[in-house]
Amino acid sequence: MAPLSQANKMFCLAHNSEDGSKLYEGFADPEWAFKRVTYGGFSLSAILDAALQFQSKTPHPDPIRLESEFLRAVTPAIFQVRIRPVQAGEQSANLTAELWQGGILKIMCHLVFTNFDVLSESRSVPTLPETRSPSHPLPTHPSQAPLLDRLWAPKIYERYSWAREPSSVERSSLAIIKGGRTPTSNGMTSGAWIELHEKPEVEMSASWIPLFVDMTETTWKLLPKDVTGAVRWWPSSVFMDIEFKCRLPLPSQYAPHTLGVFTLKHHLDNRFWSDSSEVWSAPSVLADANVKVDEQWREKMVCVAVATQIASLAPVNVQTRYEGETGSSYIEQAKL
């Protein structure tokens, strides 16, 4: 059992000199799973860790976009990730990533890397004035947000703390966070501060962001009981796309392991739901009574990432289909 910074680490196994691809191996710890299925955010976190290693010594070390498609659930066991370069230019580099487990392709990704230092040096690109730039969508300072019982993931309760945005209490067809971001169309909103428990010297990595995106309140928690009935639903990720807005780790004026997540959920059709999320920096850790709150703190925060996610709701017991795959200790050879 390990914190995310250790659990998502990938190790390079082989390098193919013909196409420039590299094969990495990792382990989906049962702690980062719900029943028999590994959390989608954790699986993408591991893929991104491999991609970050792949790009670490290139002119484009920063992820700017990740597009993913979940073909089959990852289970707690060893898996491989194959990273293959597609094309590199002056401003960006394109990669593909595939997660294989048991000889089965389970996740496909397209990633774009850039260099935020180079982008920030550009003077010819028009930008919005600060007076028109969006401010932090969560109006409650994290030091004042009440800590709550963890929403989900009973196996990783010791790995994070969670606080709901107090004003996001209206659960109707249109829930509005007062004083924060207002949805432009019908949907359900959710706001939360999330803090991962890591050692002080551990720096936040871009590979953590998929997990933060995946840690929003589940749809079945937000829906009224007369809609969900007595059934407990499991939101299975189908697609997740993330746009990264800055380099991580953030400067020292921001909390090192805490981020705010604002999400708007839409019902698409039948069992499919779409989430649009914003991930923002935090001015302090959670529930710290000694913090002096700056009245202008929201204007001083930065958007770290924006994401869209499509999930399919299914009864939790649907996970029994993966029962035979759980707990395997086999080492598979991904197809090169």
Short mmCIF file of C-alpha atoms in Angstrom, two decimals:
data_model
loop_
_atom_site.label_atom_id
_atom_site.label_comp_id
_atom_site.label_asym_id
_atom_site.label_seq_id
_atom_site.Cartn_x
_atom_site.Cartn_y
_atom_site.Cartn_z
CA MET A 1 0.00 0.00 0.00
CA ALA A 2 1.46 3.34 -1.04
CA PRO A 3 0.53 6.99 -1.67
CA LEU A 4 -0.19 7.99 -5.26
CA SER A 5 3.32 9.34 -5.87
CA GLN A 6 4.66 5.82 -5.34
CA ALA A 7 1.72 3.68 -6.46
CA ASN A 8 1.56 5.14 -9.98
CA LYS A 9 5.28 4.79 -10.75
CA MET A 10 6.15 3.04 -14.00
CA PHE A 11 9.40 1.25 -14.84
CA CYS A 12 10.90 1.04 -18.31
CA LEU A 13 11.30 -2.53 -19.57
CA ALA A 14 12.34 -2.17 -23.18
CA HIS A 15 13.09 0.28 -25.97
CA ASN A 16 12.27 -0.39 -29.61
CA SER A 17 14.87 1.37 -31.76
CA GLU A 18 12.86 0.90 -34.96
CA ASP A 19 9.84 3.02 -34.04
CA GLY A 20 11.22 4.77 -30.95
CA SER A 21 8.61 3.25 -28.62
CA LYS A 22 9.23 2.24 -25.03
CA LEU A 23 7.50 -0.36 -22.88
CA TYR A 24 6.84 0.41 -19.21
CA GLU A 25 5.46 -1.78 -16.45
CA GLY A 26 3.41 -0.95 -13.38
CA PHE A 27 1.20 -2.54 -10.78
CA ALA A 28 -2.41 -1.64 -10.10
CA ASP A 29 -2.45 -1.87 -6.31
CA PRO A 30 -5.76 -3.23 -4.92
CA GLU A 31 -5.80 -0.21 -2.60
CA TRP A 32 -6.47 2.00 -5.65
CA ALA A 33 -9.46 -0.03 -6.78
CA PHE A 34 -13.19 -0.17 -6.05
CA LYS A 35 -14.09 -3.80 -5.53
CA ARG A 36 -12.59 -5.54 -8.60
CA VAL A 37 -11.88 -2.54 -10.82
CA THR A 38 -8.99 -0.06 -10.66
CA TYR A 39 -10.07 3.58 -10.67
CA GLY A 40 -9.87 5.09 -14.13
CA GLY A 41 -8.10 8.16 -12.76
CA PHE A 42 -5.38 5.95 -11.28
CA SER A 43 -4.90 4.06 -14.55
CA LEU A 44 -4.51 7.32 -16.48
CA SER A 45 -2.17 8.59 -13.77
CA ALA A 46 0.13 5.63 -14.40
CA ILE A 47 -0.01 6.14 -18.17
CA LEU A 48 0.85 9.80 -17.74
CA ASP A 49 3.75 8.94 -15.44
CA ALA A 50 5.20 6.74 -18.21
CA ALA A 51 4.68 9.51 -20.78
CA LEU A 52 6.36 12.07 -18.50
CA GLN A 53 9.38 9.78 -18.21
CA PHE A 54 9.41 9.32 -21.98
CA GLN A 55 9.44 13.09 -22.56
CA SER A 56 11.59 14.14 -19.60
CA LYS A 57 14.79 14.74 -21.61
CA THR A 58 13.17 16.22 -24.70
CA PRO A 59 12.42 19.87 -25.66
CA HIS A 60 8.74 19.17 -24.80
CA PRO A 61 8.54 17.98 -21.15
CA ASP A 62 5.07 19.31 -20.26
CA PRO A 63 1.77 17.58 -21.05
CA ILE A 64 -0.78 19.97 -22.52
CA ARG A 65 -3.45 17.50 -23.65
CA LEU A 66 -4.50 13.93 -22.90
CA GLU A 67 -7.30 12.14 -24.76
CA SER A 68 -8.25 8.69 -23.52
CA GLU A 69 -10.69 5.93 -24.33
CA PHE A 70 -11.42 3.12 -21.87
CA LEU A 71 -11.95 -0.15 -23.73
CA ARG A 72 -12.05 -2.47 -20.75
CA ALA A 73 -11.59 -2.09 -17.00
CA VAL A 74 -8.12 -2.42 -15.50
CA THR A 75 -7.99 -4.83 -12.56
CA PRO A 76 -5.54 -5.02 -9.62
CA ALA A 77 -2.56 -6.74 -11.25
CA ILE A 78 0.58 -6.04 -13.26
CA PHE A 79 0.08 -4.11 -16.50
CA GLN A 80 2.19 -2.63 -19.27
CA VAL A 81 2.09 0.74 -21.00
CA ARG A 82 3.52 1.25 -24.46
CA ILE A 83 4.49 4.81 -25.41
CA ARG A 84 5.12 5.54 -29.07
CA PRO A 85 6.19 8.88 -30.59
CA VAL A 86 4.07 10.07 -33.51
CA GLN A 87 5.46 13.44 -34.53
CA ALA A 88 7.44 16.27 -32.93
CA GLY A 89 7.53 19.88 -34.08
CA GLU A 90 8.83 23.16 -32.76
CA GLN A 91 6.03 23.75 -30.25
CA SER A 92 4.70 20.28 -29.48
CA ALA A 93 5.22 16.53 -29.61
CA ASN A 94 2.51 13.91 -30.19
CA LEU A 95 2.51 10.49 -28.56
CA THR A 96 0.23 7.48 -28.37
CA ALA A 97 -0.08 5.35 -25.24
CA GLU A 98 -1.68 1.94 -24.78
CA LEU A 99 -2.30 0.12 -21.53
CA TRP A 100 -2.22 -3.67 -21.87
CA GLN A 101 -3.12 -6.26 -19.25
CA GLY A 102 -3.32 -9.99 -19.75
CA GLY A 103 -2.74 -9.56 -23.47
CA ILE A 104 -5.80 -7.29 -23.71
CA LEU A 105 -5.70 -3.67 -24.83
CA LYS A 106 -7.61 -1.78 -22.10
CA ILE A 107 -6.92 1.95 -22.54
CA MET A 108 -5.88 3.98 -25.59
CA CYS A 109 -4.50 7.53 -25.30
CA HIS A 110 -3.28 10.36 -27.46
CA LEU A 111 -1.01 12.85 -25.70
CA VAL A 112 0.40 16.21 -26.71
CA PHE A 113 3.46 17.62 -24.93
CA THR A 114 4.86 21.13 -25.09
CA ASN A 115 7.18 23.44 -23.13
CA PHE A 116 5.33 25.93 -20.94
CA ASP A 117 8.46 28.02 -20.44
CA VAL A 118 8.72 28.60 -24.18
CA LEU A 119 5.00 29.32 -24.49
CA SER A 120 5.13 31.88 -21.67
CA GLU A 121 7.93 33.77 -23.43
CA SER A 122 5.73 34.49 -26.43
CA ARG A 123 4.79 38.19 -26.54
CA SER A 124 2.70 38.16 -29.70
CA VAL A 125 -0.24 36.13 -28.39
CA PRO A 126 -3.20 38.23 -27.18
CA THR A 127 -4.48 37.46 -23.68
CA LEU A 128 -7.44 38.61 -21.62
CA PRO A 129 -6.79 41.39 -19.11
CA GLU A 130 -6.81 40.27 -15.48
CA THR A 131 -10.10 42.10 -14.89
CA ARG A 132 -11.80 39.76 -17.37
CA SER A 133 -10.02 36.56 -16.44
CA PRO A 134 -12.08 33.96 -14.55
CA SER A 135 -11.53 33.69 -10.82
CA HIS A 136 -11.53 30.57 -8.71
CA PRO A 137 -14.95 28.85 -9.01
CA LEU A 138 -15.05 27.80 -5.32
CA PRO A 139 -15.92 30.74 -3.04
CA THR A 140 -14.94 29.09 0.27
CA HIS A 141 -11.29 29.20 1.34
CA PRO A 142 -9.93 25.66 1.87
CA SER A 143 -8.86 26.49 5.41
CA GLN A 144 -12.52 27.24 6.21
CA ALA A 145 -14.15 24.37 4.32
CA PRO A 146 -15.39 21.68 6.73
CA LEU A 147 -13.77 18.29 6.32
CA LEU A 148 -16.24 15.51 5.55
CA ASP A 149 -16.19 11.75 5.42
CA ARG A 150 -14.58 10.54 2.26
CA LEU A 151 -16.97 10.27 -0.63
CA TRP A 152 -15.79 7.01 -2.08
CA ALA A 153 -12.78 4.73 -2.32
CA PRO A 154 -12.88 3.13 1.14
CA LYS A 155 -9.53 1.44 0.50
CA ILE A 156 -7.74 4.78 0.06
CA TYR A 157 -9.34 6.73 2.91
CA GLU A 158 -5.90 7.19 4.45
CA ARG A 159 -4.54 8.68 1.23
CA TYR A 160 -6.61 11.86 0.97
CA SER A 161 -8.82 14.41 2.73
CA TRP A 162 -11.95 15.91 1.20
CA ALA A 163 -14.11 18.97 1.84
CA ARG A 164 -17.26 19.86 -0.08
CA GLU A 165 -17.78 23.45 -1.12
CA PRO A 166 -20.40 24.43 1.54
CA SER A 167 -22.54 26.45 -0.86
CA SER A 168 -22.97 23.59 -3.33
CA VAL A 169 -25.88 22.11 -1.43
CA GLU A 170 -28.72 22.58 -3.88
CA ARG A 171 -29.34 19.29 -5.65
CA SER A 172 -31.91 20.06 -8.31
CA SER A 173 -31.96 20.06 -12.07
CA LEU A 174 -29.92 23.25 -11.84
CA ALA A 175 -27.61 23.47 -8.83
CA ILE A 176 -25.73 26.74 -8.56
CA ILE A 177 -22.69 27.46 -6.43
CA LYS A 178 -23.56 30.88 -5.12
CA GLY A 179 -20.81 33.40 -5.52
CA GLY A 180 -18.81 31.00 -7.66
CA ARG A 181 -19.23 29.66 -11.18
CA THR A 182 -22.79 29.59 -12.52
CA PRO A 183 -23.77 26.91 -15.04
CA THR A 184 -25.18 28.15 -18.31
CA SER A 185 -27.47 25.15 -18.82
CA ASN A 186 -29.28 22.56 -16.81
CA GLY A 187 -27.14 20.13 -14.88
CA MET A 188 -25.85 19.32 -11.42
CA THR A 189 -22.83 21.02 -9.93
CA SER A 190 -20.30 19.75 -7.46
CA GLY A 191 -17.45 21.62 -5.79
CA ALA A 192 -14.78 20.16 -3.55
CA TRP A 193 -11.31 20.66 -2.11
CA ILE A 194 -9.18 17.53 -2.34
CA GLU A 195 -5.86 16.99 -0.59
CA LEU A 196 -3.62 13.99 -1.18
CA HIS A 197 -1.59 12.78 1.78
CA GLU A 198 2.03 12.86 0.70
CA LYS A 199 5.32 13.55 2.43
CA PRO A 200 6.17 17.29 2.54
CA GLU A 201 9.14 16.88 0.23
CA VAL A 202 7.06 15.17 -2.48
CA GLU A 203 6.22 17.55 -5.32
CA MET A 204 2.92 17.46 -7.17
CA SER A 205 3.14 15.86 -10.60
CA ALA A 206 0.99 16.35 -13.67
CA SER A 207 0.35 12.61 -13.42
CA TRP A 208 -1.84 13.27 -10.37
CA ILE A 209 -4.40 15.35 -12.27
CA PRO A 210 -6.44 12.44 -13.75
CA LEU A 211 -7.11 11.18 -10.23
CA PHE A 212 -8.28 14.62 -9.04
CA VAL A 213 -10.64 14.78 -12.04
CA ASP A 214 -11.95 11.31 -11.20
CA MET A 215 -12.53 12.16 -7.51
CA THR A 216 -15.62 14.31 -8.00
CA GLU A 217 -18.93 13.32 -6.45
CA THR A 218 -20.49 10.43 -8.33
CA THR A 219 -23.77 11.03 -10.13
CA TRP A 220 -25.68 8.52 -8.05
CA LYS A 221 -24.65 10.48 -4.93
CA LEU A 222 -26.06 13.70 -6.38
CA LEU A 223 -29.31 12.31 -7.75
CA PRO A 224 -32.39 12.15 -5.50
CA LYS A 225 -33.15 8.75 -3.96
CA ASP A 226 -36.49 8.60 -5.78
CA VAL A 227 -34.44 8.51 -9.00
CA THR A 228 -31.71 6.07 -8.01
CA GLY A 229 -33.95 3.79 -5.95
CA ALA A 230 -32.20 1.22 -3.80
CA VAL A 231 -29.54 0.53 -6.43
CA ARG A 232 -25.96 1.65 -5.90
CA TRP A 233 -24.53 2.80 -9.20
CA TRP A 234 -20.98 2.65 -10.50
CA PRO A 235 -19.87 5.38 -12.98
CA SER A 236 -17.66 3.55 -15.46
CA SER A 237 -15.42 5.92 -17.44
CA VAL A 238 -15.76 5.73 -21.22
CA PHE A 239 -13.74 8.78 -22.27
CA MET A 240 -11.64 11.30 -20.34
CA ASP A 241 -9.94 14.29 -21.95
CA ILE A 242 -7.71 16.69 -19.99
CA GLU A 243 -6.16 20.00 -21.00
CA PHE A 244 -3.26 21.08 -18.80
CA LYS A 245 -2.92 24.85 -18.28
CA CYS A 246 0.44 25.12 -16.53
CA ARG A 247 3.52 23.24 -15.42
CA LEU A 248 3.50 21.24 -12.21
CA PRO A 249 4.61 21.44 -9.46
CA LEU A 250 3.19 24.90 -8.79
CA PRO A 251 5.21 27.71 -7.18
CA SER A 252 5.54 27.76 -3.39
CA GLN A 253 2.70 30.26 -2.81
CA TYR A 254 0.20 27.50 -3.56
CA ALA A 255 -0.61 24.45 -1.42
CA PRO A 256 1.66 21.56 -2.51
CA HIS A 257 -0.85 18.69 -2.45
CA THR A 258 -4.28 20.38 -2.46
CA LEU A 259 -6.48 21.33 -5.42
CA GLY A 260 -10.03 22.57 -5.91
CA VAL A 261 -12.32 20.81 -8.37
CA PHE A 262 -15.53 22.27 -9.79
CA THR A 263 -17.71 19.97 -11.90
CA LEU A 264 -20.88 20.36 -13.94
CA LYS A 265 -22.68 17.10 -14.72
CA HIS A 266 -25.06 16.64 -17.65
CA HIS A 267 -27.31 13.70 -18.45
CA LEU A 268 -26.71 12.74 -22.08
CA ASP A 269 -28.92 9.77 -22.88
CA ASN A 270 -30.01 6.66 -21.03
CA ARG A 271 -27.13 5.71 -18.70
CA PHE A 272 -24.53 8.13 -20.09
CA TRP A 273 -23.42 11.25 -18.22
CA SER A 274 -20.97 13.98 -19.16
CA ASP A 275 -18.79 15.84 -16.64
CA SER A 276 -17.04 19.14 -17.31
CA SER A 277 -14.45 19.89 -14.62
CA GLU A 278 -12.06 22.69 -13.73
CA VAL A 279 -9.07 21.95 -11.50
CA TRP A 280 -7.64 24.94 -9.64
CA SER A 281 -4.77 25.66 -7.28
CA ALA A 282 -5.36 26.06 -3.55
CA PRO A 283 -4.07 28.89 -1.32
CA SER A 284 -3.62 26.61 1.70
CA VAL A 285 -4.08 23.12 3.04
CA LEU A 286 -7.48 22.00 4.29
CA ALA A 287 -8.89 23.01 7.68
CA ASP A 288 -5.88 25.01 8.84
CA ALA A 289 -7.17 27.43 11.47
CA ASN A 290 -3.85 29.29 11.59
CA VAL A 291 -4.07 30.53 8.00
CA LYS A 292 -4.64 34.24 7.48
CA VAL A 293 -7.15 34.50 4.64
CA ASP A 294 -6.42 37.05 1.93
CA GLU A 295 -9.71 38.57 0.76
CA GLN A 296 -8.39 38.55 -2.81
CA TRP A 297 -7.26 34.92 -2.73
CA ARG A 298 -9.60 33.77 -5.51
CA GLU A 299 -8.12 36.24 -8.00
CA LYS A 300 -4.60 35.01 -7.21
CA MET A 301 -5.21 31.33 -7.96
CA VAL A 302 -4.46 29.60 -11.27
CA CYS A 303 -6.38 27.07 -13.30
CA VAL A 304 -4.31 23.89 -13.46
CA ALA A 305 -6.45 21.86 -15.87
CA VAL A 306 -9.88 21.51 -17.45
CA ALA A 307 -11.40 18.15 -18.27
CA THR A 308 -14.36 16.42 -19.84
CA GLN A 309 -15.41 12.93 -18.93
CA ILE A 310 -18.15 10.64 -20.20
CA ALA A 311 -19.23 7.87 -17.87
CA SER A 312 -21.75 5.08 -18.12
CA LEU A 313 -23.81 4.31 -15.03
CA ALA A 314 -24.18 0.62 -14.22
CA PRO A 315 -25.13 -1.28 -11.05
CA VAL A 316 -22.10 -1.91 -8.86
CA ASN A 317 -22.51 -5.68 -9.14
CA VAL A 318 -21.60 -5.43 -12.84
CA GLN A 319 -18.01 -5.63 -11.64
CA THR A 320 -18.43 -9.37 -11.05
CA ARG A 321 -17.60 -9.86 -14.73
CA TYR A 322 -13.97 -9.07 -13.84
CA GLU A 323 -13.79 -11.47 -10.91
CA GLY A 324 -11.50 -13.92 -12.70
CA GLU A 325 -9.01 -11.19 -13.54
CA THR A 326 -8.58 -9.77 -10.03
CA GLY A 327 -5.54 -10.62 -8.02
CA SER A 328 -3.57 -12.12 -10.89
CA SER A 329 0.18 -11.91 -10.56
CA TYR A 330 0.98 -12.74 -14.15
CA ILE A 331 3.37 -10.66 -16.23
CA GLU A 332 2.05 -10.07 -19.70
CA GLN A 333 3.99 -9.10 -22.78
CA ALA A 334 2.38 -6.14 -24.52
CA LYS A 335 2.42 -6.34 -28.27
CA LEU A 336 5.18 -4.19 -29.71
#
